Amino acid sequence: MTEQNGLDALATESRRFEPPTEVAKSANVTADAYDDAWADRLGFWETQARRLQWDKEWHTALEWEPPFAKWFVGGQLNVAANCVDRHVEAGKGDRVALYWEGEPEGDRRVITYAQLHAEVCKAANALTELGVDAGNRVMIYLPMIPEAVIAMLACARIGAPHSVVFGGFSAQALVDRITDAEARFVITSDGGYRRGAAAALKPAVDEAVERSGIVEKVLVVRRTGQDVAWTDRDVWWHDVVGRQSDVHHPQSFDAEHPLFLLYTSGTTGKPKGILHTSGGYLTQAAWTHWAVFDLKPETDVYWCTADIGWVTGHSYVTYGPLANGATQVMYEGTPDAGGKDRWWSIVERYKVSLLYTAPTAIRTFMKWGEELPAKHDMSSLRILGSVGEPINPEAWIWYRRVIGGDRCPIVDTWWQTETGAMMIAPLPGVTSCKPGSAMGPLPGIEVDVVNGEGESVGEVGGGYLTLNEPWPSMLRGIWGDEERYRETYWSKFPGRYFAGDGAKWDEEHVLWLLGRVDDVMNVSGHRISTTEVESALVSHPSVAEAAVVGAYDATTGQAIVAFVTPKGHVADDVSSGEAFAQELRNHVAKEIGPIAKPRQILITPELPKTRSGKIMRRLLRDVAEHRELGDVTTLADPSVVNAINEKMGTAGDGTED
Ligand code: WTA
C-alpha cells in the first residue's frame, strides 16, 4: 500500500540531500521565488506569464468566481507560435527541437525548430483545408512519433482543441471520447512499433468511426507501412500535409481559448473530459519546466519518457519544453526494445542531461539490475525527475545512486491531469530533499492538508490534500458537465479544490503524498477507476457482479484485482476457472485497453456485502493484499469472505503478461 510506504518513510527517513553547489550557484530560480510569490501571488504569476509572447497584454490577472477561474483576462496569444515561431524569429531556428528515436534500432530523425515550424505550418494549412476550425475538436490517436507533437501544435495554431487518446486504449474508449467531445476529425496512423513489432492503430479508429457515426475526416500518418483498410473519409498525411505551403500566419486567441480536452478516470465509470485553456496553462507548464528542471535551453538535452496520451506528455513533452525552446529526446517504443538497456543507450547517445520518468519504470529497472545502466556513460545527467505516483524511498535512492551517479538532484513532482502542471515539487537549486517526498508546494501554489471536516491540520499532521487558491494551469471544467465539475472537485470541502489524494506534513513540515483516497487506482502511474473496470467486467454476458480493488504491487504501485460472480455455474475445476479469467481479462482489454487488464481475477459465488447491500471494498482490498481481515461484523454473510480468502490462497498469483 502506498500509504504504508509513505508512513514507513516518515518513521525512518532522516536523510537529507542538499542541492549540489554547481546547481545551486547557477540555478534559474532561487529561494527568492518563494518570497516573491508570498508577497504578491498574482504578481508572481504575471511575471511568469511575461516569459511568453503575448499579442495583446491582459488587463486582469485573475477573475475568480469559485469554482471558475479566468487567468490573464483580455490577453491574447497563439500557443503554437509561442512553442515554435518565436524561437525561429529569435534566430534559434537551427537548434534541435526533437531528437526522435523510433523503436527499430537506427530509426532516427532530427528536427530543428525551423523544420518543426515548417511542419506545423503545413499541418495547420492541411487541417484548414480539411475543414477544421476553432469550433471543432480533433481526436489524436498516434504513437510517439514527431507527427504527434506536430498535430497537437497544428491544432493549437488554428485554435481547434485537441483530445489525445492514448494509443493503448481500445476502440470502445475511442468511441466514448469521440462521442463526448463531438469530434468530427481524427488524426491517426497505420500503426506504430511496440515490443519489436508493428502494432496496428487504424483498425480501432475504423471501428470507432463506424460506431460513432459523426467523424468526417481521418488523417492517417504512414508510420509502419502495414496494410490498412481505406474509405473515402480517409486521407494520407503525406498527401495532404505534404503538398501544403510552409507559410501560415498564426491567429491570436484569447487567453481563455480552449487548448485541449484530456479524458481521465474518475470515481465513476464515465471518463471526464478535463478542459484546459491557453494562456494560464502555457504559463505554468513553461515556468515549472524551466524552474523544476533548471532548464538551460542552450546546453541541456531533456527527455521525458511519458506518452503524449497522458497529461505528462502534454505539459512536459509538447507544451512546456517547446515553449522554453528546449532540445529534447522523444522515443517511440518500450524500455526493453533492442535490449533492457535501451534507455541508457539513448541517454548516452544524446547526452541527456534532464530525465523525467515514473517510479514504476524505476522499479522495473531495479529488478533488471544495475549492470545495465553501468554499461553506459551517463555522466551527462544533471537532474532527475519523477512523476505519476508516490516514489518509495528505496527507489528514490536507487535512482539517485545508479542513474544519477550520486550527484544529480531528484525532483519528485506531484500534479494531476486536472492541475495541468506541477504543483508540489522541490526546486533543484534550493531544496534539501528527503528521499520519497515531493517536499512542498511550488512558489505561487497554496496547499492545505485538512481533516474530514475540512479543517486544516496545521503545520504537522495528515489528511486530505486540498488546494485553496486558484492556479494558472488549473482545469477550467469538465467538458459538457458543469455539475460534475462542481461535485467532483469542489463539493467535499466547499471553496477548496479536493485532489483525491491523502497527504501528510511531517514534523519538519515536509509534505508526503500518500496516494488516492477515492476509488481511483494508480497502476504504473496511470489512473484507472474501479468502476470503469467493473462496468467492463459486467458487460461480459457471463458476469453477474464484479468488484474491483487496487492492491499493492511492488513494481506497478497498484495492481488491479477483480472479484467476479458469474451468472449461473462456472465449473469449479481450476483449468476452466483460469480459462474464464483469461477470457474476462481479454474482454476488459477490448473494452478499455490492455493497461486495464486485472492482474488477478477471483471467481467467487458471492461478494461480501453489508446488510444494506453495499460491496465491502475495504475488506476485498485486505483480501487482495493478503492482510489480516478487518472488522466483518457488518457483513451479511461472513462465510463469503472465508470462501474468497481460501480461493485467494490457492489461486497462485495469476500474474498477467
Ligand atoms: C498521483 C499525472 C505521489 C496522484 C501527472 C495524483 C503522484 C494522480 C505524484 C494524478 C507524485 C502523480 N507523488 N502521487 N509525485 N504524481 N501522483 O492525472 O495520486 O495521470 O492524484 O497525472 O497521480 O494522475 P494523472
XYZ file of C-alpha atoms and ligand atoms in Angstrom:
682
model
C 0.000 0.000 0.000
C 1.335 3.388 -0.934
C 0.063 4.776 2.319
C 2.200 2.377 4.283
C 5.246 3.252 2.239
C 4.707 6.895 2.966
C 4.189 6.287 6.642
C 7.153 3.937 6.897
C 9.229 6.573 5.244
C 8.061 9.089 7.782
C 9.135 6.865 10.596
C 12.634 6.161 9.343
C 13.610 8.761 6.787
C 16.013 11.260 8.240
C 18.400 11.534 5.285
C 18.632 14.866 3.509
C 20.244 15.617 0.183
C 21.416 19.182 -0.280
C 21.378 20.792 -3.732
C 24.789 20.326 -5.404
C 26.833 23.537 -5.275
C 27.073 23.855 -9.078
C 23.308 23.573 -9.466
C 22.627 25.997 -6.625
C 25.163 28.545 -7.964
C 23.613 28.875 -11.401
C 20.002 27.916 -10.676
C 17.299 29.579 -12.758
C 15.203 30.009 -9.643
C 16.401 30.802 -6.145
C 14.687 30.860 -2.768
C 13.589 34.428 -3.538
C 10.804 32.977 -5.686
C 9.009 31.755 -2.546
C 9.233 35.234 -1.004
C 8.132 36.969 -4.189
C 5.116 34.700 -4.551
C 4.279 35.035 -0.880
C 4.384 38.832 -1.077
C 2.340 39.058 -4.276
C 0.978 35.799 -5.647
C -0.782 37.228 -8.679
C 2.148 39.495 -9.463
C 4.405 36.445 -9.315
C 2.296 34.617 -11.908
C 2.095 37.728 -14.066
C 5.892 37.794 -14.113
C 5.926 34.165 -15.274
C 3.278 34.911 -17.909
C 5.623 37.543 -19.328
C 8.066 34.787 -20.229
C 5.615 34.089 -23.077
C 4.936 36.160 -26.165
C 1.591 37.898 -25.952
C -0.049 39.561 -28.933
C -2.178 41.569 -26.561
C -1.498 42.180 -22.869
C -4.117 41.064 -20.335
C -5.969 43.635 -18.243
C -6.780 41.419 -15.238
C -4.523 38.687 -13.870
C -7.314 36.627 -12.326
C -11.082 36.625 -12.258
C -12.183 34.137 -9.633
C -15.791 33.173 -9.232
C -15.406 29.871 -7.434
C -15.112 27.300 -8.847
C -14.500 29.114 -12.135
C -11.232 30.903 -12.801
C -10.104 33.050 -15.694
C -6.449 33.941 -15.926
C -4.811 36.800 -17.816
C -8.179 38.096 -18.891
C -8.169 40.151 -22.066
C -4.782 38.799 -23.111
C -4.235 37.164 -26.482
C -1.603 34.784 -27.767
C -1.019 31.870 -30.072
C 0.214 28.814 -28.191
C 1.931 27.210 -31.204
C 3.696 30.459 -32.120
C 4.984 30.541 -28.542
C 6.291 26.993 -28.855
C 7.869 27.361 -32.284
C 7.779 30.626 -34.240
C 9.249 32.873 -31.594
C 12.351 30.710 -31.238
C 12.904 30.803 -35.001
C 12.321 34.567 -35.025
C 14.902 34.890 -32.241
C 17.500 33.268 -34.515
C 17.368 29.811 -32.925
C 15.939 28.016 -35.957
C 18.950 25.701 -36.172
C 18.568 24.476 -32.598
C 17.362 20.884 -32.395
C 13.819 20.667 -31.074
C 13.421 16.889 -31.297
C 15.857 14.038 -31.379
C 13.418 11.345 -32.288
C 14.305 7.701 -31.850
C 11.974 5.073 -33.320
C 11.746 1.696 -31.707
C 13.513 -0.201 -34.517
C 17.241 0.249 -33.959
C 18.719 3.013 -36.147
C 15.362 4.620 -36.963
C 16.094 8.275 -36.140
C 15.026 11.789 -37.073
C 16.500 15.099 -36.005
C 14.122 18.054 -36.244
C 15.268 21.631 -35.714
C 12.985 24.444 -34.614
C 12.994 25.793 -38.200
C 11.922 22.398 -39.541
C 9.331 21.997 -36.810
C 7.993 25.413 -37.769
C 7.622 24.374 -41.423
C 5.894 21.112 -40.467
C 3.472 22.733 -38.042
C 2.562 25.387 -40.639
C 1.930 22.724 -43.283
C -0.175 20.658 -40.915
C -2.163 23.757 -39.895
C -2.830 24.527 -43.557
C -3.865 20.909 -44.144
C -6.306 20.910 -41.230
C -7.818 24.135 -42.507
C -8.220 22.584 -45.972
C -9.979 19.601 -44.417
C -12.473 21.935 -42.810
C -11.146 22.100 -39.246
C -11.530 25.417 -37.462
C -11.603 26.808 -33.923
C -15.090 25.391 -33.410
C -14.025 21.733 -33.838
C -12.417 19.188 -31.578
C -9.767 16.953 -33.141
C -9.031 13.487 -31.754
C -5.394 12.446 -31.932
C -4.611 8.719 -31.702
C -0.957 8.307 -32.573
C 2.192 6.532 -31.466
C 5.171 8.501 -30.127
C 6.265 9.909 -33.463
C 7.067 13.556 -34.289
C 3.724 13.893 -36.081
C 2.032 13.549 -32.695
C 3.668 16.756 -31.475
C 3.203 18.413 -34.870
C -0.514 17.514 -34.875
C -1.041 18.934 -31.383
C 0.725 22.170 -32.300
C -1.141 22.446 -35.619
C -4.458 22.182 -33.761
C -3.311 24.757 -31.219
C -2.190 27.033 -34.023
C -5.661 27.175 -35.596
C -7.441 27.182 -32.238
C -9.053 23.737 -32.606
C -8.916 21.973 -29.232
C -7.334 18.553 -29.493
C -8.098 15.488 -27.476
C -5.294 12.968 -27.470
C -6.298 9.386 -26.783
C -3.552 7.037 -25.596
C -2.676 4.574 -28.379
C -3.105 1.681 -25.945
C -6.805 2.388 -25.477
C -9.415 0.323 -27.282
C -11.941 1.192 -29.989
C -14.604 1.426 -27.283
C -12.611 4.048 -25.388
C -12.248 5.995 -28.637
C -15.990 5.814 -29.334
C -16.766 7.179 -25.862
C -14.347 10.082 -26.284
C -15.320 10.915 -29.881
C -18.958 10.957 -28.842
C -18.467 13.006 -25.695
C -16.249 15.566 -27.457
C -18.431 15.514 -30.599
C -15.258 15.259 -32.626
C -15.614 15.241 -36.412
C -11.909 14.836 -37.153
C -9.384 12.173 -36.170
C -5.623 12.058 -36.711
C -4.074 8.607 -36.530
C -1.501 6.354 -38.177
C -1.448 2.930 -39.753
C 0.360 1.734 -36.636
C 3.446 2.129 -34.519
C 6.289 -0.022 -33.283
C 5.921 -1.619 -29.885
C 7.749 -4.570 -28.379
C 9.600 -5.251 -31.594
C 6.585 -5.440 -33.873
C 4.313 -3.149 -35.871
C 1.148 -2.687 -33.832
C -1.895 -1.535 -35.778
C -3.802 1.606 -34.747
C -6.086 2.303 -37.679
C -8.437 -0.690 -37.228
C -9.502 0.678 -33.826
C -10.144 4.071 -35.417
C -12.102 2.454 -38.264
C -14.303 0.653 -35.771
C -14.768 3.734 -33.599
C -15.568 5.955 -36.581
C -18.122 3.453 -37.842
C -19.785 3.203 -34.457
C -19.802 6.869 -33.500
C -21.145 7.932 -36.897
C -20.052 11.578 -36.643
C -16.462 11.601 -37.919
C -15.995 13.247 -41.315
C -12.267 13.002 -41.956
C -9.465 10.766 -40.762
C -5.929 11.970 -41.410
C -3.559 9.000 -41.459
C 0.197 9.122 -40.939
C 2.115 6.315 -42.631
C 4.439 5.005 -39.962
C 4.787 1.233 -40.353
C 3.656 0.706 -43.949
C 1.331 -2.104 -42.890
C -1.857 -2.724 -44.865
C -4.838 -0.605 -43.867
C -8.485 -0.613 -44.855
C -9.452 2.605 -46.642
C -12.651 4.603 -47.129
C -13.254 7.982 -48.747
C -13.193 9.563 -45.280
C -9.514 8.685 -45.021
C -6.677 10.869 -46.301
C -2.943 10.274 -46.038
C -0.915 12.773 -44.030
C 1.921 12.696 -46.591
C -0.530 13.585 -49.387
C -2.478 16.347 -47.731
C 0.130 17.810 -45.392
C 2.900 17.107 -47.905
C 1.536 19.421 -50.547
C 0.807 22.431 -48.301
C 2.684 25.701 -48.091
C 5.008 26.046 -45.111
C 3.768 29.570 -44.557
C 0.948 30.029 -42.091
C 0.116 33.176 -40.146
C -0.887 32.349 -36.605
C -4.045 33.995 -35.382
C -4.200 35.400 -31.853
C -6.555 33.645 -29.465
C -7.971 34.684 -26.164
C -6.019 33.565 -23.082
C -9.061 31.504 -22.107
C -9.495 29.889 -25.517
C -9.768 26.071 -25.070
C -6.470 24.358 -25.875
C -7.297 20.730 -25.213
C -9.521 18.155 -23.612
C -7.906 15.188 -21.985
C -10.030 12.341 -20.720
C -9.152 10.862 -17.370
C -10.633 8.337 -14.983
C -12.715 9.452 -12.081
C -14.600 7.576 -9.421
C -17.490 6.785 -11.750
C -17.344 4.734 -14.916
C -17.516 7.588 -17.408
C -14.184 9.285 -18.191
C -14.096 13.029 -17.665
C -13.042 15.416 -20.414
C -10.702 17.715 -18.496
C -10.667 21.121 -20.153
C -7.538 23.259 -20.329
C -7.209 26.687 -21.856
C -4.312 28.630 -23.355
C -2.550 31.468 -21.519
C -2.578 30.256 -17.926
C -1.868 26.670 -18.906
C 1.149 27.567 -21.021
C 2.439 29.983 -18.375
C 2.567 27.345 -15.649
C 3.660 24.434 -17.891
C 6.558 26.528 -19.226
C 7.603 28.109 -15.931
C 7.549 24.873 -13.935
C 9.524 23.062 -16.623
C 12.150 25.808 -16.576
C 12.223 26.101 -12.786
C 11.960 22.489 -11.615
C 14.359 21.114 -14.237
C 16.533 24.229 -14.071
C 16.467 24.132 -17.853
C 19.366 25.760 -19.711
C 17.941 25.663 -23.254
C 21.335 26.237 -24.919
C 23.056 23.265 -23.351
C 20.572 20.869 -21.777
C 19.133 17.828 -23.519
C 15.851 16.931 -21.891
C 13.989 13.644 -22.074
C 10.536 12.932 -20.703
C 9.578 9.294 -21.176
C 5.810 9.858 -20.936
C 3.475 9.126 -23.823
C 1.598 12.081 -25.330
C -1.602 10.212 -24.456
C -1.163 11.280 -20.819
C -1.058 14.744 -19.343
C 2.683 14.482 -18.691
C 3.171 14.129 -22.444
C 1.077 17.249 -22.994
C 2.729 19.542 -20.465
C 6.271 18.140 -20.395
C 6.817 16.789 -23.910
C 4.871 19.201 -26.074
C 3.957 22.493 -24.440
C 6.345 23.242 -21.564
C 9.665 22.222 -23.176
C 8.868 23.700 -26.584
C 7.644 26.972 -25.079
C 11.057 27.125 -23.396
C 12.957 26.379 -26.614
C 14.349 23.145 -25.188
C 16.128 20.391 -27.080
C 14.502 17.088 -26.262
C 14.541 13.386 -26.963
C 11.377 11.569 -27.977
C 11.317 7.755 -28.025
C 8.674 5.624 -29.664
C 8.961 2.235 -28.004
C 9.149 0.160 -24.860
C 12.117 0.245 -22.438
C 13.257 -3.263 -23.364
C 13.097 -2.981 -27.151
C 16.519 -3.833 -28.545
C 17.808 -4.694 -25.066
C 16.903 -3.870 -21.494
C 19.453 -1.055 -21.542
C 17.770 0.760 -24.430
C 17.007 3.848 -22.310
C 20.575 4.128 -21.109
C 21.948 3.864 -24.613
C 19.603 6.720 -25.540
C 20.871 8.788 -22.591
C 24.435 8.128 -23.705
C 23.838 8.789 -27.417
C 22.102 12.147 -26.986
C 23.927 13.159 -23.809
C 20.630 13.586 -21.985
C 21.050 15.937 -19.029
C 17.485 16.127 -17.668
C 15.443 12.942 -17.342
C 11.775 12.799 -16.334
C 10.157 9.421 -15.715
C 7.857 7.421 -13.420
C 8.512 5.328 -10.294
C 7.099 2.212 -11.944
C 9.834 2.420 -14.606
C 12.497 2.952 -11.964
C 11.322 -0.096 -10.023
C 11.381 -2.164 -13.211
C 14.991 -1.118 -13.844
C 15.842 -2.012 -10.252
C 14.622 -5.517 -10.978
C 16.603 -5.712 -14.216
C 19.804 -4.911 -12.339
C 22.378 -2.157 -12.078
C 24.804 -3.735 -14.521
C 22.638 -2.491 -17.414
C 22.913 1.249 -16.730
C 26.527 0.690 -15.648
C 27.416 -0.268 -19.235
C 26.741 3.290 -20.384
C 28.317 6.678 -19.903
C 25.587 8.669 -18.223
C 27.773 11.450 -16.901
C 25.714 13.955 -18.935
C 22.794 13.600 -16.498
C 22.244 16.632 -14.276
C 18.736 16.424 -12.810
C 16.292 13.529 -12.498
C 12.533 13.857 -12.220
C 9.768 11.548 -11.038
C 6.015 11.744 -11.573
C 2.811 9.742 -11.537
C 2.718 8.114 -8.130
C 4.498 8.274 -4.804
C 8.119 7.209 -5.202
C 9.209 4.906 -2.394
C 12.443 5.968 -0.665
C 14.235 2.822 -1.824
C 13.516 3.571 -5.485
C 14.419 7.235 -4.924
C 17.827 6.267 -3.520
C 18.434 3.745 -6.303
C 17.500 6.337 -8.951
C 19.897 8.825 -7.410
C 22.776 6.396 -6.938
C 22.585 4.159 -10.012
C 21.154 6.503 -12.643
C 22.250 9.810 -11.203
C 25.770 8.744 -10.162
C 25.045 10.077 -6.666
C 25.355 13.630 -7.931
C 22.003 14.504 -9.541
C 19.212 16.062 -7.504
C 15.889 14.253 -7.777
C 12.755 16.279 -8.243
C 9.632 14.360 -7.258
C 6.759 16.260 -8.834
C 3.142 15.930 -7.737
C 0.404 17.099 -10.023
C -2.610 15.819 -11.948
C -4.366 15.938 -15.298
C -6.615 18.486 -13.607
C -3.839 20.718 -12.318
C -2.269 20.876 -15.793
C 1.236 21.421 -14.476
C 3.442 20.665 -11.473
C 2.135 21.865 -8.121
C 4.255 20.240 -5.435
C 7.958 19.723 -6.098
C 11.373 20.756 -4.839
C 13.494 23.334 -6.647
C 16.780 21.626 -7.541
C 18.999 24.571 -6.651
C 17.197 25.414 -3.425
C 15.559 22.473 -1.695
C 17.306 20.000 0.522
C 15.376 16.813 -0.328
C 14.142 13.859 1.664
C 14.011 10.613 -0.336
C 10.412 9.847 -1.247
C 8.959 13.274 -0.637
C 7.790 15.909 -3.129
C 8.734 18.330 -0.323
C 6.280 21.213 -0.651
C 4.217 23.446 -2.916
C 5.982 25.423 -5.642
C 6.053 29.216 -5.357
C 2.630 30.621 -6.207
C 0.787 27.446 -5.159
C -1.218 27.157 -1.941
C -1.936 23.727 -0.491
C -3.677 22.782 2.712
C -3.990 19.360 4.302
C -7.372 19.076 6.002
C -9.266 16.596 8.148
C -12.638 15.074 7.262
C -14.412 18.243 8.416
C -12.317 20.391 6.113
C -10.292 21.901 8.951
C -6.625 22.488 8.330
C -4.411 20.034 10.203
C -1.863 22.789 10.686
C 1.912 22.515 10.365
C 2.138 18.807 11.201
C -0.402 16.064 10.515
C -2.148 14.004 7.885
C -5.414 14.200 5.973
C -6.793 15.184 2.587
C -4.797 17.247 0.119
C -6.615 20.396 -0.981
C -5.646 23.457 -3.000
C -7.056 26.595 -1.567
C -6.180 29.188 -4.191
C -6.708 29.011 -7.973
C -3.587 28.463 -10.124
C -2.968 29.435 -13.767
C -2.997 25.929 -15.307
C -5.997 24.639 -13.385
C -8.708 22.804 -15.252
C -11.497 25.099 -16.374
C -14.141 22.407 -16.142
C -15.289 19.010 -17.308
C -16.366 19.069 -20.919
C -20.133 19.419 -21.119
C -20.728 18.732 -17.430
C -20.576 21.707 -15.101
C -22.403 19.864 -12.335
C -19.930 17.022 -12.324
C -17.086 19.543 -12.139
C -18.572 21.178 -9.041
C -19.459 17.860 -7.491
C -16.153 16.071 -8.118
C -13.672 18.711 -7.077
C -15.387 21.416 -5.072
C -18.175 19.838 -3.020
C -16.300 17.730 -0.454
C -14.652 20.819 1.018
C -16.570 23.889 -0.139
C -14.342 26.605 -1.544
C -11.376 24.262 -1.930
C -10.230 22.013 -4.709
C -10.062 18.429 -3.449
C -7.378 16.460 -5.277
C -8.473 12.936 -4.269
C -5.099 12.281 -2.599
C -4.098 11.806 1.003
C -1.089 13.758 2.284
C 0.833 14.364 5.448
C 3.086 17.090 6.791
C 5.900 15.541 8.826
C 7.408 17.100 11.943
C 9.670 19.243 9.745
C 6.669 20.490 7.738
C 7.752 18.438 4.727
C 4.901 17.097 2.604
C 4.388 13.387 1.830
C 1.857 12.255 -0.755
C 0.050 9.120 0.360
C -1.853 8.010 -2.747
C -5.505 8.155 -3.756
C -8.206 8.118 -1.125
C -11.057 7.533 -3.580
C -11.956 4.691 -5.941
C -9.260 5.548 -8.411
C -6.380 3.101 -8.795
C -2.910 4.150 -9.816
C -1.401 1.428 -11.980
C 2.067 2.246 -13.305
C 1.242 5.896 -12.845
C -1.961 5.591 -14.863
C -5.289 6.439 -13.357
C -7.922 3.775 -13.757
C -11.235 3.835 -11.934
C -12.502 0.735 -10.177
C -15.994 1.439 -11.538
C -14.751 1.570 -15.115
C -13.199 -1.878 -14.839
C -16.274 -3.178 -13.022
C -18.576 -1.962 -15.801
C -16.313 -3.573 -18.369
C -16.491 -6.861 -16.468
C -20.256 -6.882 -16.026
C -20.713 -6.102 -19.715
C -19.487 -9.663 -20.324
C -22.557 -11.897 -20.806
C -21.435 -14.455 -18.194
C -20.768 -11.983 -15.375
C -23.412 -11.243 -12.779
C -21.458 -8.977 -10.463
C -17.939 -7.647 -10.142
C -15.945 -5.717 -7.580
C -12.545 -4.269 -8.378
C -9.891 -3.036 -5.983
C -6.366 -1.721 -6.267
C -3.836 -3.870 -4.416
C -0.223 -3.095 -3.572
C 2.209 -4.171 -6.283
C 5.962 -3.906 -5.903
C 6.519 -2.753 -9.496
C 3.385 -1.019 -10.730
C 2.466 0.652 -7.429
C -1.024 -0.743 -7.522
C -2.393 -3.681 -9.466
C -5.974 -4.408 -10.416
C -7.642 -7.271 -8.591
C -11.170 -8.254 -9.605
C -13.700 -10.359 -7.733
C -16.263 -11.745 -10.129
C -19.518 -13.584 -9.570
C -20.557 -15.474 -12.694
C -24.097 -15.901 -13.960
C -25.147 -19.491 -13.499
C -22.475 -22.023 -12.841
C -18.854 -21.930 -13.855
C -17.205 -25.289 -13.296
C -15.165 -25.344 -10.133
C -12.063 -27.022 -11.504
C -9.023 -24.825 -11.776
C -8.484 -25.040 -15.538
C -11.944 -23.850 -16.570
C -11.714 -21.127 -13.922
C -8.434 -19.980 -15.420
C -9.820 -20.045 -18.937
C -12.764 -17.940 -17.811
C -10.486 -15.476 -16.012
C -8.371 -15.161 -19.147
C -11.464 -14.542 -21.253
C -12.505 -11.801 -18.838
C -9.067 -10.187 -18.973
C -9.264 -10.085 -22.747
C -12.739 -8.661 -22.512
C -11.509 -5.799 -20.304
C -8.651 -5.167 -22.741
C -11.182 -4.889 -25.546
C -13.490 -2.584 -23.597
C -10.860 -0.254 -22.135
C -7.362 -1.273 -23.191
C -4.637 -3.695 -22.132
C -3.498 -1.405 -19.288
C -6.794 -2.060 -17.514
C -6.460 -5.868 -17.546
C -6.774 -7.184 -13.984
C -3.614 -8.789 -12.635
C -5.792 -11.277 -10.828
C -9.391 -12.370 -11.183
C -11.072 -14.271 -8.373
C -14.207 -16.137 -9.329
C -16.483 -16.304 -6.337
C -20.097 -17.392 -5.900
C -20.833 -14.275 -3.860
C -19.361 -10.891 -2.962
C -19.150 -9.730 0.642
C -21.841 -7.138 1.296
C -23.126 -5.080 4.146
C -26.702 -5.605 5.267
C -27.689 -2.632 3.122
C -26.192 -4.375 0.094
C -23.023 -2.297 -0.338
C -19.986 -4.237 -1.525
C -17.320 -4.182 1.176
C -14.356 -2.988 -0.812
C -12.138 -2.337 2.177
C -12.433 -5.975 3.016
C -11.740 -7.073 -0.529
C -8.674 -4.871 -0.520
C -7.484 -6.639 2.622
C -8.064 -9.972 0.942
C -6.272 -8.821 -2.213
C -3.284 -7.667 -0.200
C -3.277 -10.765 1.997
C -3.780 -8.607 5.057
C -5.391 -9.622 8.288
C -9.092 -9.194 7.859
C -10.684 -6.132 9.309
C -13.973 -5.971 11.114
C -16.510 -8.248 9.453
C -19.455 -7.847 11.786
C -21.482 -5.753 9.329
C -21.189 -8.478 6.756
C -24.450 -10.069 5.655
C -22.805 -13.465 5.229
C -19.359 -13.624 6.842
C -18.630 -17.032 5.366
C -18.332 -15.379 1.956
C -15.043 -13.803 2.939
C -13.611 -17.050 4.187
C -14.530 -18.677 0.920
C -12.859 -15.874 -1.034
C -9.796 -15.986 1.169
C -9.397 -19.688 0.583
C -9.573 -19.151 -3.172
C -7.044 -16.347 -2.961
C -4.683 -18.729 -1.209
C -4.954 -21.321 -3.968
C -5.174 -19.010 -6.967
C -1.432 -18.534 -7.394
C -0.528 -15.004 -8.318
C -2.170 -15.238 -11.752
C 0.232 -12.552 -12.916
C -0.697 -11.095 -16.245
C 1.806 -10.710 -19.086
C -0.698 10.581 -8.436
C -0.165 12.603 -13.574
C 2.559 10.989 -5.488
C -1.691 11.245 -7.504
C 0.730 13.848 -13.629
C -2.493 12.116 -8.451
C 1.506 11.321 -7.504
C -2.547 11.288 -9.698
C 2.628 12.039 -7.988
C -2.705 12.101 -10.953
C 3.756 12.187 -7.108
C 1.096 11.992 -9.528
N 3.669 11.646 -5.883
N 1.489 10.805 -6.261
N 4.867 12.820 -7.491
N 2.336 12.444 -9.241
N 0.593 11.304 -8.480
O -3.918 12.745 -13.643
O -2.496 10.262 -6.914
O -2.452 10.873 -14.504
O -3.787 12.404 -7.968
O -1.491 12.991 -13.606
O -1.293 10.595 -9.726
O -2.577 11.300 -12.097
P -2.666 11.951 -13.524
